Coordinates of C-alpha atoms in Angstrom, one line a residue:
Chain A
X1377 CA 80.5 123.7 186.4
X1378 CA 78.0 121.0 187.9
X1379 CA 74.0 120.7 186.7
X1380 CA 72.2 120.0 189.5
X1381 CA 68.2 119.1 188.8
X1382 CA 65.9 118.7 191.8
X1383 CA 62.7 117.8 190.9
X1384 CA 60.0 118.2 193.8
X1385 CA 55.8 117.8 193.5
X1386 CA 54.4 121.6 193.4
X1387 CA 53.0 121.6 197.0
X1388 CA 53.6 125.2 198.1
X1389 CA 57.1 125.2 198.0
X1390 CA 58.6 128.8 199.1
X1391 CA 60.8 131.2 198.0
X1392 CA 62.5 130.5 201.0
X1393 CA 63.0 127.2 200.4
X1394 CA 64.1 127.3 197.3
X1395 CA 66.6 129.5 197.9
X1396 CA 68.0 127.1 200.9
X1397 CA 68.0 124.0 198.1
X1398 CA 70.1 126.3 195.6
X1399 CA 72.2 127.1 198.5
X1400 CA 72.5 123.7 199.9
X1401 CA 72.7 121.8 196.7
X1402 CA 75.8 124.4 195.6
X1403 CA 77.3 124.1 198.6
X1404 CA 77.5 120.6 198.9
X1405 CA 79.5 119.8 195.3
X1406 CA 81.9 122.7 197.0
X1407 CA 82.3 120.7 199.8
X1408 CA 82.4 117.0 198.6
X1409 CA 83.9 118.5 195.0
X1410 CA 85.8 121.3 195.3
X1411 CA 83.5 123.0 192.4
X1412 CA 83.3 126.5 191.7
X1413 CA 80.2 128.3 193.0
X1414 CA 80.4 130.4 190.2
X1415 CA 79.5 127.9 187.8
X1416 CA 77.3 125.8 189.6
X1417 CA 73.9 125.6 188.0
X1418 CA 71.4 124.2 190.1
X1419 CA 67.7 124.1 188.5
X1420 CA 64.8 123.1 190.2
X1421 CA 61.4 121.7 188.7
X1422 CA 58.0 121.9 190.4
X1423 CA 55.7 119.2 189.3
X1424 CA 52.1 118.7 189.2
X1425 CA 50.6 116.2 191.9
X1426 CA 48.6 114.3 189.1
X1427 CA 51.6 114.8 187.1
X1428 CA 53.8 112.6 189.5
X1429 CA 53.5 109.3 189.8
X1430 CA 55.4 106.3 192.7
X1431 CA 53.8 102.6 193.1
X1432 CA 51.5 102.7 189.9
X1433 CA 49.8 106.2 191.2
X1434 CA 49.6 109.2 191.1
X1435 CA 50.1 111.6 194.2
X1436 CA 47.2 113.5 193.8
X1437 CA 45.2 110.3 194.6
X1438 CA 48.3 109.2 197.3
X1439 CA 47.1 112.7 198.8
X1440 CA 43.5 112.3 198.9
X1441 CA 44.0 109.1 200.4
X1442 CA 45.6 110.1 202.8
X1443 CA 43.6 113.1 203.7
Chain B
X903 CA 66.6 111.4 166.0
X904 CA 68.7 113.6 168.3
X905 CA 66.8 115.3 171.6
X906 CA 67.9 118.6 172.2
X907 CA 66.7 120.1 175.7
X908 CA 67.1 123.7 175.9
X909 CA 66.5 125.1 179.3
X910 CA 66.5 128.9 180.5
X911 CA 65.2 131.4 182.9
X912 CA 61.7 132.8 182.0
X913 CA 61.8 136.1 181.2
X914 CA 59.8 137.2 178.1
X915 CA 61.2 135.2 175.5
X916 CA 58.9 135.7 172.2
X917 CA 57.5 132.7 170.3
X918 CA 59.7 133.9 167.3
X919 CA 63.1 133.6 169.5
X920 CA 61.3 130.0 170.0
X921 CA 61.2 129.4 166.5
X922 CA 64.8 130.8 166.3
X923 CA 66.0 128.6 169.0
X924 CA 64.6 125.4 167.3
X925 CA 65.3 126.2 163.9
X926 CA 69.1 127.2 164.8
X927 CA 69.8 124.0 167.1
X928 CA 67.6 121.4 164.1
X929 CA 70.1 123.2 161.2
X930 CA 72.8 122.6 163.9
X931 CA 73.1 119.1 164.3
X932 CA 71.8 118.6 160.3
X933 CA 75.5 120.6 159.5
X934 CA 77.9 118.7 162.3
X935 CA 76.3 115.3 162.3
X936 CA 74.2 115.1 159.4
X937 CA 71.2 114.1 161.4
X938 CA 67.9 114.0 159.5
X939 CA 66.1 116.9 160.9
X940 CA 62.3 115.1 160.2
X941 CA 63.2 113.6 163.3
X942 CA 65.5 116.0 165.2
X943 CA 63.2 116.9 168.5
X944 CA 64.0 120.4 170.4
X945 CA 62.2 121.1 173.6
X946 CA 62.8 124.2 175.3
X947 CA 62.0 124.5 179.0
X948 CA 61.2 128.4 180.3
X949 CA 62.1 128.0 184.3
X950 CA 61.1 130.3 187.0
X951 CA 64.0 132.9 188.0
X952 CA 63.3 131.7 191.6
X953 CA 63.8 128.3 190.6
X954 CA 67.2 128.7 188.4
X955 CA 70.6 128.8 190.6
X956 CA 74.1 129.9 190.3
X957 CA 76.7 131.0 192.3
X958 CA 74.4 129.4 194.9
X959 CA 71.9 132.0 194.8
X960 CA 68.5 132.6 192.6
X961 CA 68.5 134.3 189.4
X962 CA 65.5 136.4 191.4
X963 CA 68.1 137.6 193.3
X964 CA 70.6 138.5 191.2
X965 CA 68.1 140.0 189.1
X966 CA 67.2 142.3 191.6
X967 CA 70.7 143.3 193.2
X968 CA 71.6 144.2 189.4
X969 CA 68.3 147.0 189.0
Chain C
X767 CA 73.0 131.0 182.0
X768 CA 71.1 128.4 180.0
X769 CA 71.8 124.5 180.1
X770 CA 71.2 122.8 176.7
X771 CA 71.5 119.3 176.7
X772 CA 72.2 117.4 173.0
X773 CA 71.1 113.4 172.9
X774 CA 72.5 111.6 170.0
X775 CA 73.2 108.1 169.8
X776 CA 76.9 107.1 170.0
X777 CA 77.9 106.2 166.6
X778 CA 81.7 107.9 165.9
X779 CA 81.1 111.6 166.6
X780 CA 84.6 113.2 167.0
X781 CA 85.9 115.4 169.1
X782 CA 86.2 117.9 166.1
X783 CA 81.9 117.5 165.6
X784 CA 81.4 118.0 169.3
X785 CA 83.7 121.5 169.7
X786 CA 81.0 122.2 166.9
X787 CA 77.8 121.5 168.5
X788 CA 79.0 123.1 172.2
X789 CA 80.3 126.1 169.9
X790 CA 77.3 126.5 167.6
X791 CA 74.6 125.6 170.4
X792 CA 76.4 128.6 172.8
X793 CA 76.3 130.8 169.8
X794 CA 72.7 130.3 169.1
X795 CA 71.8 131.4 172.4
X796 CA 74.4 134.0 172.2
X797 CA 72.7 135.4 169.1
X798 CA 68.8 134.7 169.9
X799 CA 68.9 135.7 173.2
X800 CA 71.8 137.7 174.1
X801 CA 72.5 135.1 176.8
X802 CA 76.6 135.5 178.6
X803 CA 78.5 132.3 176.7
X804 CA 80.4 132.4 180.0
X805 CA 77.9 130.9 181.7
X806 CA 76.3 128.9 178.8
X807 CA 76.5 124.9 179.4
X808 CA 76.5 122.7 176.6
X809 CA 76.4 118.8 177.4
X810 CA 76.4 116.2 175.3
X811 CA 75.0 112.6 175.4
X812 CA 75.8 109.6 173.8
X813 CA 73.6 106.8 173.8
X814 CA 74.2 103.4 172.7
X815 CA 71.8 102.2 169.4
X816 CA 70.2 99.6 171.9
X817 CA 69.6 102.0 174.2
X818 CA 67.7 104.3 171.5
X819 CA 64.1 103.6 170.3
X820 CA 62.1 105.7 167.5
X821 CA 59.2 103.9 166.2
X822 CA 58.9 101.3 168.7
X823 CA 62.2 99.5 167.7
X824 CA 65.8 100.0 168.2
X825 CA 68.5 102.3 166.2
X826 CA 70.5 98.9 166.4
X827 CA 67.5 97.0 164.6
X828 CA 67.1 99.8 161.9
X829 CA 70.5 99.9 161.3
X830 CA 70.7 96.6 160.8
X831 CA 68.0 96.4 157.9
X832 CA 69.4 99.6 156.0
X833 CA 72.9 98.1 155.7
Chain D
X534 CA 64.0 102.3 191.5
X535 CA 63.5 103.4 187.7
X536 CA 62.6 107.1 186.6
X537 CA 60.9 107.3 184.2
X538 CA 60.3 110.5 182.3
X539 CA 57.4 111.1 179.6
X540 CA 57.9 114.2 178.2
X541 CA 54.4 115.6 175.8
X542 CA 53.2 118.1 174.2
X543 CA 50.3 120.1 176.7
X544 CA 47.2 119.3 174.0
X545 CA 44.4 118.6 177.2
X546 CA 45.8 115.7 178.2
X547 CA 43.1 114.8 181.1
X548 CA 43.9 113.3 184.4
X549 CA 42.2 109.8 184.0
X550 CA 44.8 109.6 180.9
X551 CA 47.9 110.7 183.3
X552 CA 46.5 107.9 185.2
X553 CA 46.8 105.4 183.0
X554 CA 50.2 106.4 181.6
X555 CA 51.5 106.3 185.0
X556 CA 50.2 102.8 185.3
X557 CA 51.2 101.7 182.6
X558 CA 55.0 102.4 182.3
X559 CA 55.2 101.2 185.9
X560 CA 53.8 98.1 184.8
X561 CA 56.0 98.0 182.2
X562 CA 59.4 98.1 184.1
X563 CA 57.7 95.5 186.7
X564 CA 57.0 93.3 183.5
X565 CA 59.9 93.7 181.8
X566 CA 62.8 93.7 184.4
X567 CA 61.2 92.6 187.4
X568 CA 61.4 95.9 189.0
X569 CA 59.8 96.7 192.9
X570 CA 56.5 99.2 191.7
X571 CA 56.5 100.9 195.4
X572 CA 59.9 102.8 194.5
X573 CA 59.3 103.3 190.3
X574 CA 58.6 106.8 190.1
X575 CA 56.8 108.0 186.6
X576 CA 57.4 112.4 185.8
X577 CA 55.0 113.6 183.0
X578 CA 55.8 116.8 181.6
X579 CA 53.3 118.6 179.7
X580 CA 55.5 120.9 177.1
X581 CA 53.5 124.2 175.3
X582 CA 53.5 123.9 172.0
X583 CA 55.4 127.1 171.1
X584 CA 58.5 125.3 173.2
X585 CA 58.2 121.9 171.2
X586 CA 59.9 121.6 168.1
X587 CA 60.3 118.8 165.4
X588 CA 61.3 119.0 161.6
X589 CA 62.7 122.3 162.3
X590 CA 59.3 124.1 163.5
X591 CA 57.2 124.5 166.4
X592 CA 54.2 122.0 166.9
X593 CA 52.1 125.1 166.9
X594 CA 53.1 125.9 163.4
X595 CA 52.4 122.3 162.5
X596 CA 49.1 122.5 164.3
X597 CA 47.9 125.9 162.2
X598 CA 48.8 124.5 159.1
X599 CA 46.9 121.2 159.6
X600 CA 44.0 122.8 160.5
Chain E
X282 CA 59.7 111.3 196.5
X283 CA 61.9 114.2 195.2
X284 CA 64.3 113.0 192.0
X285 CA 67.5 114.6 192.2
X286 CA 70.2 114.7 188.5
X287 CA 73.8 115.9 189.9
X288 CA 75.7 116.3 186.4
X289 CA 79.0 116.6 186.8
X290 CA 82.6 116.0 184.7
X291 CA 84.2 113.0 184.8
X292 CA 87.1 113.5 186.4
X293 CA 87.9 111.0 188.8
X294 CA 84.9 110.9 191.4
X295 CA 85.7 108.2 194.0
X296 CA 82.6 106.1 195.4
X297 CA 82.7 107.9 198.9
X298 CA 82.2 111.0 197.4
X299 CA 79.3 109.9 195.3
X300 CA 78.0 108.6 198.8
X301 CA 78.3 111.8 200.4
X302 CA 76.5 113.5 197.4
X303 CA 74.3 110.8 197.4
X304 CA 73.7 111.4 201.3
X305 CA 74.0 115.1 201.2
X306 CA 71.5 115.4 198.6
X307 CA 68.8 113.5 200.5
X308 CA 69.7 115.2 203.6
X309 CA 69.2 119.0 202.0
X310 CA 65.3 117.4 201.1
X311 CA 64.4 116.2 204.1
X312 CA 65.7 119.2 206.1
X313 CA 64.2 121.9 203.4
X314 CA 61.1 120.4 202.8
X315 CA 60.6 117.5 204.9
X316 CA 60.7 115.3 202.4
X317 CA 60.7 111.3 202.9
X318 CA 64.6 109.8 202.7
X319 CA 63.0 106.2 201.7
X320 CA 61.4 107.5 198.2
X321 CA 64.4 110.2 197.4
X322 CA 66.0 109.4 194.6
X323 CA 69.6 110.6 193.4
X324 CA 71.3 110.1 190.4
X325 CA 75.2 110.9 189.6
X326 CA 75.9 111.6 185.7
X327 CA 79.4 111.8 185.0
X328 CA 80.1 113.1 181.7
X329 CA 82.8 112.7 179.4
X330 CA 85.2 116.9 179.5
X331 CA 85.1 116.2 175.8
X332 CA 81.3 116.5 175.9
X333 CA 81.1 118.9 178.2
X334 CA 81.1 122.9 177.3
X335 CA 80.9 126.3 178.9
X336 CA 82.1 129.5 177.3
X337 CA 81.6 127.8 174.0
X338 CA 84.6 125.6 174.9
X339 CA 84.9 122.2 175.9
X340 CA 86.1 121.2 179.3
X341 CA 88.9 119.2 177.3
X342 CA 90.4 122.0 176.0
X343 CA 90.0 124.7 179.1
X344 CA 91.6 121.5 181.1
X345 CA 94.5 121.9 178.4
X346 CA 95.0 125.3 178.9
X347 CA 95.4 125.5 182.4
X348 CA 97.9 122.9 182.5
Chain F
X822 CA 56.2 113.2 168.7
X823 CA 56.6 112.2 173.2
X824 CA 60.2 111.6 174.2
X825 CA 60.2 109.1 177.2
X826 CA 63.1 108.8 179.0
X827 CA 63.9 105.7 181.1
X828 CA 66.3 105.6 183.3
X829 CA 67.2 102.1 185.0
X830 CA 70.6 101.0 187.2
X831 CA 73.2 99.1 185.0
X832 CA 72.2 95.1 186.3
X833 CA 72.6 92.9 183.7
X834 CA 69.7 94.7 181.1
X835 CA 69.8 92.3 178.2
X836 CA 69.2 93.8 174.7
X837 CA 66.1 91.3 174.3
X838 CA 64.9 93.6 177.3
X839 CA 65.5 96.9 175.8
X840 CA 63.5 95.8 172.9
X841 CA 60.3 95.2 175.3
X842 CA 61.4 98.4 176.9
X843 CA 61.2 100.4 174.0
X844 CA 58.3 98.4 172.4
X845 CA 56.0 99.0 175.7
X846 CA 56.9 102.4 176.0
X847 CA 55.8 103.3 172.2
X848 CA 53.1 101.3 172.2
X849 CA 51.7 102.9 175.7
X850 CA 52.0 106.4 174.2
X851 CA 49.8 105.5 171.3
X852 CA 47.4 103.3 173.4
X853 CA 46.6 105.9 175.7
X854 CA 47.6 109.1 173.9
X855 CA 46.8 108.2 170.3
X856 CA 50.6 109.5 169.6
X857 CA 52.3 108.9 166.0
X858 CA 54.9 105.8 167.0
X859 CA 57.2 106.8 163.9
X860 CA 58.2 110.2 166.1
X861 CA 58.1 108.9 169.7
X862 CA 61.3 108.8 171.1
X863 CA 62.6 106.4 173.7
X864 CA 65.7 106.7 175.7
X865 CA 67.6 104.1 178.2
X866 CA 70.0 105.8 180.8
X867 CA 71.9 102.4 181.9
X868 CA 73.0 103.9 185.8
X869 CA 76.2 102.4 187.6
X870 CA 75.0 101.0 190.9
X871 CA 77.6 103.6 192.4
X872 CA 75.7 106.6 191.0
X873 CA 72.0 105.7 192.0
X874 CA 71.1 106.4 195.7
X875 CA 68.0 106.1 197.7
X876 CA 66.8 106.0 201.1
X877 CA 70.5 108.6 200.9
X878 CA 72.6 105.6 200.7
X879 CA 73.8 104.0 196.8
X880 CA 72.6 101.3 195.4
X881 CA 76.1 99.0 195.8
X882 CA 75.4 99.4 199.4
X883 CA 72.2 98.1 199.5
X884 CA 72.9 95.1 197.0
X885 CA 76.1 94.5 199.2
X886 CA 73.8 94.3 202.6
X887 CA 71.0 92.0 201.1
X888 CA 73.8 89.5 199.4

């Protein structure tokens, strides 16, 4: 029954990927939890880099910084 | 002054089933809790089926085993 | 599949009111968008009147003039 | 350590105003409760009108009949 | 710089198994995407079973039931 | 009409504090945004240290280590 929310900066995440957080994230409240799979939501939100912001700034300008 | 977060997978929902969804959960919490709706907020949030989990897998998946 | 997530501030809703909002909010998305109520999530949040702010002030300091 | 979450309606909101949104709510929780800027992280969402509701009604709705 | 929300029923969680979500979570970024331990963020919301639905029950009352 | 959600670890947050919290907020939106204050919506999440983690360890760890 958990809600799991992972949110992420949209930097060319894959399909891939994403499927190995939903994986991961369910099976880690299996493991630590005991949850049921079943009911384990897991959502997760891709976020613009000028949308996203740690120290004061956004990423967008962390990234061209740091280009 | 409630905050009502509605989030589901996005496939094709109409911009009336929007106005369904907001109307229904305002008139909601104006029956149960008497809450003024003037300032009852709704936001609904249309996620990616690659980005929505359960059973630790994607909905993209599912979708496509179900076809 | 959906997660809808009611805010409120914590001011003596019952357990009665909130079998009400998780049955009337999984109904609504029952009804609008033929979603499966098994899988439906309904959670609510209470949130203390200091800890809520419409207007620029608190639901404690409105409360407090209306009495 | 705070997250902080600014949810809006998506009505052209430029990036030099995401900027100073950022900024300024990270100032805010240094201000206020003496908190370290380097780990405050700031998440704007930018909401479509259709899937923003207050009063009952979509902000587009409000938006056409203001017009 | 990911945020992570694990929402979950409060039903006695002990602190070391909110450190092993708390660890496990961060782990799953870094090893998915790479992602920088020092700026992940994880938060544990445990919620009330009263205020918690699926199926268009509470958790409260399917707790009952399977007693 | 924004909804800004804050969400701080539970240290001692005086309601004098919430006040500037909530006061700051509003007043950023409107600054910046030219929002209406009498709709914006702001939201304190009060954390226990137990439930917050970065850096994949909890925040009663790291208070404990730097005592």
């Amino acid at each position: 029954m958990p809600y799991v929310n992972i949110r992420i900066t949209n930097e060319g995440v894959t399909a891939e990927q994403k499927v190995e957080l939903i994986k991961g994230a369910t099976d880690l409240l299996v493991k630590v939890l005991g949850k049921n799979p079943a009911t384990t939501v897991v959502v997760i939100d891709e976020v613009e880099t000028d949308n996203w912001g740690i120290g004061g700034e956004t990423v967008t300008s962390i990234r061209n910084r740091n280009r």
